[in-house]
Amino acid sequence: MQLKIMPKKKQKHLSAGGVPLILFLCQMISALDVPLDPKLLHDLVQPPTITHQSPKDYIIDPRENIVIQCEAKGKPPPSFSWTRNGTHFDIDKDPLVTMKPGSGTLVINIMSEGKAETYEGVYQCTARNERGAAVSNNIVVRPSRSPLWTKERLEPIILRNGQSLVLPCRPPIGLPPAIIFWMDNSFQRLPQSERVSQGLNGDLYFSNVLPEDTREDYICYARFNHTQTIQQKQPISLKVISAKSSKERPPTFLTPEGNESHKEELRGNVLSLECIAEGLPTPIIYWIKEDGTLPANRTFYRNFKKTLQITHVSEADSGNYQCIAKNALGAVHHTISVTVKAAPYWIVAPQNLVLSPGENGTLICRANGNPKPRISWLTNGVPIEIALDDPSRKIDGDTIIFSNVQESSSAVYQCNASNKYGYLLANAFVNVLAEPPRILTPANTLYQVIANRPALLDCAFFGSPMPAIEWFKGTKGSALHEDIYVLHDNGTLEIPVAQKDSTGTYTCVARNKLGMAKNEVHLEIKDPTRIIKQPEYAVVQRGSKVSFECRVKHDHTLIPTIMWLKDNGELPNDERFSTDKDHLVVSDVKDDDGGTYTCTANTTLDSASASALLRVVAPTPTPAPIYDVPNPPFDLELTNQLDKSVQLTWTPGDDNNSPITKFIIEYEDAMHDAGLWHHQAEVSGTQTTAQLKLSPYVNYSFRVMAENSIGRSMPSEASEQYLTKAAEPDQNPTAVEGLGTEPDNLVITWKPLNGFQSNGPGLQYKVSWRQKDGDDEWTSVVVANVSKYIVSGTPTFVPYLIKVQALNDVGFAPEPAAVMGHSGEDLPMVAPGNVHVNVVNSTLAEVHWDPVPPKSVRGHLQGYRIYYWKTQSSSKRNRRHIEKKILTFQGTKTHGMLPGLQPYSHYALNVRVVNGKGEGPASTDRGFHTPEGVPSAPSSLKIVNPTLDSLTLEWDPPSHPNGILTEYILKYQPINSTHELGPLVDLKIPANKTRWTLKNLNFSTRYKFYFYAQTSVGSGSQITEEAITTVDEAMASRQVDIATQGWFIGLMCAVALLILILLIVCFIRRNKGGKYPVKEKEDAHADPEIQPMKEDDGTFGEYRSFESDAEDHKPLKKGSRTPSDRTVKKEDSDDSLVDYGEGVNGQFNEDGSFIGQYSGKKEKEPAEGNESSEAPSPVNAMNSLV
């Protein structure tokens, strides 16, 4: 018996072997192209097809070689020829022209010699082989031009305040046209506003001039992008004379002139209408469309509403548009009559046609335009009126009808649709093929499949007319039943559940009227790999031995590989672990050996695995009752087999001294998830039967596990398999979303159903969508078992309703609920308007802007982004690299703060709206400047050239003046040997000084200096330094020398000797006891040496230890000493006055800088060591520095 395969609407993309499925081969009638596979279709002919060509209007760079593209394919490969300006272009006669091998692309080498203007003209390429000729468009080749401005003498313009003005640009005519902009000598764009703006023609219009418009460098620039050059017009000088009062006047139009004008635009282009008015005060422009409204999604205002733009114009946009200019004194109107014409555009473009001899077909070429385009036909590049007559074709206007075609009818037809605004040219071939069937799948291909799994047998074919496919089994043609086999349009035979009896030889036969071809393939069904003896749960004592058994049953023709794993990883590299064919043995078990051990058996077609848990316990001194998990159930049996239910019975295993509490039933789907077990049901430990609910189109196997208080048993052996019947899906995909990735698409995604949920073969999805806010019907497409579908050509960021419904060969799932998505976002089109800046203080500014229209965002609004940068400091004119900073404000905020600004600086900023795609255009740059602040500390302070009574200070100005410096403040005071601070002297120094000499100072004296700069706002941070005046060397040398002279030493010795002699004499006389003349006086007055010393007579001062003084009064810190280089850097100027007993009063000013001033509080401190507290001598002063 035979089974014939005919084309069906539904097809599956399947493959079951190494041979690719060539799906296009079974759809040759509707194919637009015949692929050229040199291995399979080496002798199949095909007319030429142009695959790539240069644009119709081809502007070239005259500085580079000219490359005119023309690529085509065909069988045999086509040859190429060119015409130039309508005549044959013989490239062999021009040494500068070459054609790329295997291509029609021309390369004209003008880099070495020659000029681009020589090769200017209209080129057309022809690709030809024995089946016909295809032609390219007419390619107009023109070199780009960027001419200079003609030199002219421009007289200075002098106007009174309030007058109107037009500065002409009149750029040179280039190819392509230049882009015009106005800048000054510093290449800074001139600011534009409602009062001053650039017109579409490049002129600069002033509605009224102001004195601030006075400048000598109004320069018009023309940028030619193709050659990357910029040309400059001579600067224009403008002087505006201030008048006491400017007379106000109503608006009048500077452009266009008169009350009416006409504008013509082509369909699909951008319509730009412009009205610029003068007047005082500055007029405001409004736009309306007479007898209609402006299209909301395609209308944009540019140049401060002086330009109206409508994108993608169509004939419906024709009509009268009126611009209105208003100010306080009146209004003026201008009407622009707009006519929209159209170059030709396709309604139906001709498509390639592949026919077999005797068949019929049509080529249709329909185009529209304004005016209506003329349709003309060519065949092989020749007008059809003068081409050779073909009895199989008949021309009927825009249609060619073919009947009873023959191989000689093969040709390439060109359709030309043209009017005064352009043309369309399309090539479409008619290829008549008479090809007997061919089987492309290799003969005697062997397919090996595991039992109960799907088998796919390929039969890739080709022929013209398209062959019919028949399948036979065995040499005698065993019967094939459609309820068992699935037959695909590409010739593939599918056996959904292959059984042992499916083994055999299958023959594929392809037939058409030109012949027959057949091919035999072989199918072998292998037994699945199974683990019949699984490793068992084990509880062993530390130091003992444990053995796991894993016995595998497999097809005898397949050789399995056994692998053991521990906790899903490799076994430890330890000699205690040993394996043989069926066992894993672990000797001298340790605590770390506990875990899950898995036995995996792999073959070339399938695999199986089983696991067991090893638990390591401490040795028990005495034997105890064995409490363990139950033994697995056995003798599983299926009864009462229905479409959606079955009854399962089993016999429990030994409970190992712990009663069974429940049974767990699991199932395996051998068709969709072979080897994976899923939870099915649980029943109490007293039951041995369960009624199980089943799903359609599942090949079930069941197993049972028992559970007690110790744990769960090993699974039972699997039951016999039971295949349920197919049914329609009972659920739809989840997680349906619609989100565009490009401005013109909608990507619909979903989580597909798994094989278990499919309920039958041929799982597909019906994807439906329509715009949420429209009345459009649902658009639907049926796709294969995938998870994504892309809808192209959608409007930008439009809400859509989306549905995804599952279906299979049996039917559809229930109607799904619609979800909402959005097509792709595009960059925002409009910049925020009315941007203005409020300077809060010298470091903070507040920015306000108007929100953009929601429709112009074209995506999910994420917020607004401010770009701001410092253009230049108010006190520095040097040009530096501009570093732009960015602040983003989330959501719909229309204002924000800019912190951390530099005082006394000029800033500029712009605002952009942000969506999920990116940033929109920037608003017009808005400038502002910050007020002055207090300066930073001077960069450095040095003391040089010390003398007896003078010190010279040198310093560097502050690195951040933050304004205009008005003066420097110098404060200084002496420090004596006890580190007390003397009186503070203030001194003001002009701001232009960087050096100052202090005179009339004390010699050999330490001074401390406090130095800071001032602006009109206040004083900045200070820098401190210490220095000492020099010593009087003569005095110092005298004081040192007197202590070392010999006469001084001798004198001191003589005095000491005399005192000693007097003491001896007095002592001797007293011991004699005699009286001497003054004895009476001594008796009358007590001897002062023996009188008690009064505590309060003041003769001796109060004694106080130096140690106690040192604890209460600390000396001057060493860290406050002046460095050896006499220089104090800004970061080292943190010298604290706490060591001098000074208090510090300070505060922060508005820009965050610290203002500090030392108070005059003083505390007397003792001198270090044994120094005197009296006025210091030069020697002591020098010693204090050591």
PDB file of C-alpha atoms in Angstrom, residues 814-964:
ATOM      1  CA  PRO A 814      -9.685  28.492  24.220  1.00  0.00           C
ATOM      2  CA  GLU A 815      -9.790  32.121  23.068  1.00  0.00           C
ATOM      3  CA  PRO A 816      -6.986  33.964  24.895  1.00  0.00           C
ATOM      4  CA  ALA A 817      -7.289  37.306  26.661  1.00  0.00           C
ATOM      5  CA  ALA A 818      -5.769  40.299  24.910  1.00  0.00           C
ATOM      6  CA  VAL A 819      -2.759  42.038  26.430  1.00  0.00           C
ATOM      7  CA  MET A 820      -1.454  45.476  25.595  1.00  0.00           C
ATOM      8  CA  GLY A 821       1.969  46.248  24.172  1.00  0.00           C
ATOM      9  CA  HIS A 822       3.682  49.051  22.344  1.00  0.00           C
ATOM     10  CA  SER A 823       5.488  49.290  19.046  1.00  0.00           C
ATOM     11  CA  GLY A 824       9.096  50.469  19.109  1.00  0.00           C
ATOM     12  CA  GLU A 825      10.234  53.770  20.492  1.00  0.00           C
ATOM     13  CA  ASP A 826      12.057  56.406  18.476  1.00  0.00           C
ATOM     14  CA  LEU A 827      14.135  59.321  19.594  1.00  0.00           C
ATOM     15  CA  PRO A 828      12.081  62.289  20.833  1.00  0.00           C
ATOM     16  CA  MET A 829      11.439  64.895  18.148  1.00  0.00           C
ATOM     17  CA  VAL A 830      11.026  68.122  20.099  1.00  0.00           C
ATOM     18  CA  ALA A 831      13.392  69.930  22.417  1.00  0.00           C
ATOM     19  CA  PRO A 832      12.066  71.424  25.679  1.00  0.00           C
ATOM     20  CA  GLY A 833      11.099  75.046  25.212  1.00  0.00           C
ATOM     21  CA  ASN A 834      11.126  78.202  27.311  1.00  0.00           C
ATOM     22  CA  VAL A 835      14.354  77.259  29.046  1.00  0.00           C
ATOM     23  CA  HIS A 836      15.370  79.905  31.564  1.00  0.00           C
ATOM     24  CA  VAL A 837      17.862  80.037  34.387  1.00  0.00           C
ATOM     25  CA  ASN A 838      17.575  81.609  37.830  1.00  0.00           C
ATOM     26  CA  VAL A 839      20.970  82.090  39.462  1.00  0.00           C
ATOM     27  CA  VAL A 840      20.463  81.415  43.198  1.00  0.00           C
ATOM     28  CA  ASN A 841      23.979  82.255  44.353  1.00  0.00           C
ATOM     29  CA  SER A 842      27.546  82.047  43.136  1.00  0.00           C
ATOM     30  CA  THR A 843      27.559  78.217  43.162  1.00  0.00           C
ATOM     31  CA  LEU A 844      23.918  77.301  42.592  1.00  0.00           C
ATOM     32  CA  ALA A 845      21.446  77.886  39.763  1.00  0.00           C
ATOM     33  CA  GLU A 846      17.868  76.777  39.148  1.00  0.00           C
ATOM     34  CA  VAL A 847      16.753  75.765  35.640  1.00  0.00           C
ATOM     35  CA  HIS A 848      13.138  75.791  34.417  1.00  0.00           C
ATOM     36  CA  TRP A 849      11.725  74.518  31.146  1.00  0.00           C
ATOM     37  CA  ASP A 850       8.381  73.728  29.549  1.00  0.00           C
ATOM     38  CA  PRO A 851       7.485  70.050  29.088  1.00  0.00           C
ATOM     39  CA  VAL A 852       7.464  68.709  25.544  1.00  0.00           C
ATOM     40  CA  PRO A 853       4.176  67.544  24.018  1.00  0.00           C
ATOM     41  CA  PRO A 854       3.549  63.922  25.029  1.00  0.00           C
ATOM     42  CA  LYS A 855       3.140  62.808  21.422  1.00  0.00           C
ATOM     43  CA  SER A 856       6.553  64.163  20.492  1.00  0.00           C
ATOM     44  CA  VAL A 857       8.257  61.937  23.094  1.00  0.00           C
ATOM     45  CA  ARG A 858       7.606  58.879  20.899  1.00  0.00           C
ATOM     46  CA  GLY A 859       8.287  56.521  23.776  1.00  0.00           C
ATOM     47  CA  HIS A 860       8.163  56.101  27.531  1.00  0.00           C
ATOM     48  CA  LEU A 861       9.136  59.394  29.112  1.00  0.00           C
ATOM     49  CA  GLN A 862      12.101  58.783  31.401  1.00  0.00           C
ATOM     50  CA  GLY A 863      12.865  62.383  32.286  1.00  0.00           C
ATOM     51  CA  TYR A 864      14.869  65.405  31.209  1.00  0.00           C
ATOM     52  CA  ARG A 865      18.626  65.773  30.953  1.00  0.00           C
ATOM     53  CA  ILE A 866      20.544  69.013  31.409  1.00  0.00           C
ATOM     54  CA  TYR A 867      23.924  69.455  29.723  1.00  0.00           C
ATOM     55  CA  TYR A 868      25.847  72.376  31.181  1.00  0.00           C
ATOM     56  CA  TRP A 869      29.393  73.606  30.808  1.00  0.00           C
ATOM     57  CA  LYS A 870      31.568  76.551  31.669  1.00  0.00           C
ATOM     58  CA  THR A 871      32.216  78.610  28.569  1.00  0.00           C
ATOM     59  CA  GLN A 872      34.857  80.818  30.203  1.00  0.00           C
ATOM     60  CA  SER A 873      35.611  82.419  33.535  1.00  0.00           C
ATOM     61  CA  SER A 874      34.656  86.065  33.902  1.00  0.00           C
ATOM     62  CA  SER A 875      38.210  86.812  34.999  1.00  0.00           C
ATOM     63  CA  LYS A 876      40.053  84.580  32.495  1.00  0.00           C
ATOM     64  CA  ARG A 877      39.726  84.817  28.739  1.00  0.00           C
ATOM     65  CA  ASN A 878      41.935  81.914  27.816  1.00  0.00           C
ATOM     66  CA  ARG A 879      40.271  79.131  25.823  1.00  0.00           C
ATOM     67  CA  ARG A 880      40.237  75.762  27.485  1.00  0.00           C
ATOM     68  CA  HIS A 881      38.818  72.376  26.750  1.00  0.00           C
ATOM     69  CA  ILE A 882      35.068  72.469  27.432  1.00  0.00           C
ATOM     70  CA  GLU A 883      34.015  69.763  29.850  1.00  0.00           C
ATOM     71  CA  LYS A 884      30.273  69.204  29.753  1.00  0.00           C
ATOM     72  CA  LYS A 885      28.434  67.939  32.812  1.00  0.00           C
ATOM     73  CA  ILE A 886      25.122  66.126  32.819  1.00  0.00           C
ATOM     74  CA  LEU A 887      22.272  66.057  35.312  1.00  0.00           C
ATOM     75  CA  THR A 888      19.214  63.865  34.751  1.00  0.00           C
ATOM     76  CA  PHE A 889      15.826  64.593  36.364  1.00  0.00           C
ATOM     77  CA  GLN A 890      13.451  61.660  36.396  1.00  0.00           C
ATOM     78  CA  GLY A 891       9.830  61.734  35.328  1.00  0.00           C
ATOM     79  CA  THR A 892       7.916  64.865  34.412  1.00  0.00           C
ATOM     80  CA  LYS A 893       9.928  67.391  36.409  1.00  0.00           C
ATOM     81  CA  THR A 894      10.235  70.761  34.680  1.00  0.00           C
ATOM     82  CA  HIS A 895      12.871  72.320  36.893  1.00  0.00           C
ATOM     83  CA  GLY A 896      16.097  71.355  38.582  1.00  0.00           C
ATOM     84  CA  MET A 897      19.057  72.710  40.524  1.00  0.00           C
ATOM     85  CA  LEU A 898      22.647  72.898  39.241  1.00  0.00           C
ATOM     86  CA  PRO A 899      25.012  72.722  42.256  1.00  0.00           C
ATOM     87  CA  GLY A 900      28.756  73.107  42.492  1.00  0.00           C
ATOM     88  CA  LEU A 901      29.121  75.964  40.006  1.00  0.00           C
ATOM     89  CA  GLN A 902      32.271  78.058  39.796  1.00  0.00           C
ATOM     90  CA  PRO A 903      31.697  81.611  41.063  1.00  0.00           C
ATOM     91  CA  TYR A 904      32.140  84.500  38.645  1.00  0.00           C
ATOM     92  CA  SER A 905      31.971  82.301  35.541  1.00  0.00           C
ATOM     93  CA  HIS A 906      29.997  82.162  32.309  1.00  0.00           C
ATOM     94  CA  TYR A 907      27.991  78.959  31.793  1.00  0.00           C
ATOM     95  CA  ALA A 908      25.823  77.594  28.994  1.00  0.00           C
ATOM     96  CA  LEU A 909      23.280  74.817  29.109  1.00  0.00           C
ATOM     97  CA  ASN A 910      20.638  73.027  27.116  1.00  0.00           C
ATOM     98  CA  VAL A 911      17.870  70.605  28.017  1.00  0.00           C
ATOM     99  CA  ARG A 912      16.888  67.379  26.287  1.00  0.00           C
ATOM    100  CA  VAL A 913      14.019  64.998  26.819  1.00  0.00           C
ATOM    101  CA  VAL A 914      14.891  61.313  27.347  1.00  0.00           C
ATOM    102  CA  ASN A 915      12.888  58.202  26.524  1.00  0.00           C
ATOM    103  CA  GLY A 916      13.741  54.513  26.362  1.00  0.00           C
ATOM    104  CA  LYS A 917      15.389  54.974  22.961  1.00  0.00           C
ATOM    105  CA  GLY A 918      17.646  57.848  23.937  1.00  0.00           C
ATOM    106  CA  GLU A 919      17.807  61.623  23.917  1.00  0.00           C
ATOM    107  CA  GLY A 920      15.850  64.063  21.821  1.00  0.00           C
ATOM    108  CA  PRO A 921      17.214  67.226  20.226  1.00  0.00           C
ATOM    109  CA  ALA A 922      18.807  69.784  22.466  1.00  0.00           C
ATOM    110  CA  SER A 923      17.093  73.030  23.309  1.00  0.00           C
ATOM    111  CA  THR A 924      18.741  76.261  22.285  1.00  0.00           C
ATOM    112  CA  ASP A 925      21.840  76.876  24.381  1.00  0.00           C
ATOM    113  CA  ARG A 926      21.011  79.211  27.253  1.00  0.00           C
ATOM    114  CA  GLY A 927      23.829  81.203  28.838  1.00  0.00           C
ATOM    115  CA  PHE A 928      24.115  82.595  32.353  1.00  0.00           C
ATOM    116  CA  HIS A 929      26.843  83.776  34.673  1.00  0.00           C
ATOM    117  CA  THR A 930      27.449  83.330  38.376  1.00  0.00           C
ATOM    118  CA  PRO A 931      28.209  86.288  40.671  1.00  0.00           C
ATOM    119  CA  GLU A 932      31.464  86.835  42.457  1.00  0.00           C
ATOM    120  CA  GLY A 933      32.446  84.811  45.530  1.00  0.00           C
ATOM    121  CA  VAL A 934      35.264  84.958  47.994  1.00  0.00           C
ATOM    122  CA  PRO A 935      38.651  83.811  46.671  1.00  0.00           C
ATOM    123  CA  SER A 936      40.634  80.770  47.677  1.00  0.00           C
ATOM    124  CA  ALA A 937      43.815  81.155  49.692  1.00  0.00           C
ATOM    125  CA  PRO A 938      46.924  82.473  47.906  1.00  0.00           C
ATOM    126  CA  SER A 939      48.671  79.604  46.154  1.00  0.00           C
ATOM    127  CA  SER A 940      51.908  80.067  48.095  1.00  0.00           C
ATOM    128  CA  LEU A 941      53.667  82.417  50.516  1.00  0.00           C
ATOM    129  CA  LYS A 942      57.451  82.728  50.891  1.00  0.00           C
ATOM    130  CA  ILE A 943      59.662  84.960  53.116  1.00  0.00           C
ATOM    131  CA  VAL A 944      62.957  85.907  51.483  1.00  0.00           C
ATOM    132  CA  ASN A 945      65.893  88.254  52.179  1.00  0.00           C
ATOM    133  CA  PRO A 946      65.611  88.563  55.989  1.00  0.00           C
ATOM    134  CA  THR A 947      67.671  91.461  57.495  1.00  0.00           C
ATOM    135  CA  LEU A 948      68.022  93.023  60.961  1.00  0.00           C
ATOM    136  CA  ASP A 949      64.813  95.042  60.641  1.00  0.00           C
ATOM    137  CA  SER A 950      63.035  93.875  57.476  1.00  0.00           C
ATOM    138  CA  LEU A 951      61.458  90.814  55.833  1.00  0.00           C
ATOM    139  CA  THR A 952      60.342  90.458  52.199  1.00  0.00           C
ATOM    140  CA  LEU A 953      57.192  88.450  51.375  1.00  0.00           C
ATOM    141  CA  GLU A 954      56.553  86.856  47.966  1.00  0.00           C
ATOM    142  CA  TRP A 955      53.328  85.088  47.026  1.00  0.00           C
ATOM    143  CA  ASP A 956      51.332  83.622  44.159  1.00  0.00           C
ATOM    144  CA  PRO A 957      47.729  84.768  43.582  1.00  0.00           C
ATOM    145  CA  PRO A 958      44.825  82.446  44.504  1.00  0.00           C
ATOM    146  CA  SER A 959      44.258  79.591  42.070  1.00  0.00           C
ATOM    147  CA  HIS A 960      40.520  80.385  42.194  1.00  0.00           C
ATOM    148  CA  PRO A 961      40.009  84.149  42.525  1.00  0.00           C
ATOM    149  CA  ASN A 962      36.231  83.662  42.116  1.00  0.00           C
ATOM    150  CA  GLY A 963      35.964  87.305  41.120  1.00  0.00           C
ATOM    151  CA  ILE A 964      38.094  90.410  40.731  1.00  0.00           C
TER     152      ILE A 964
END
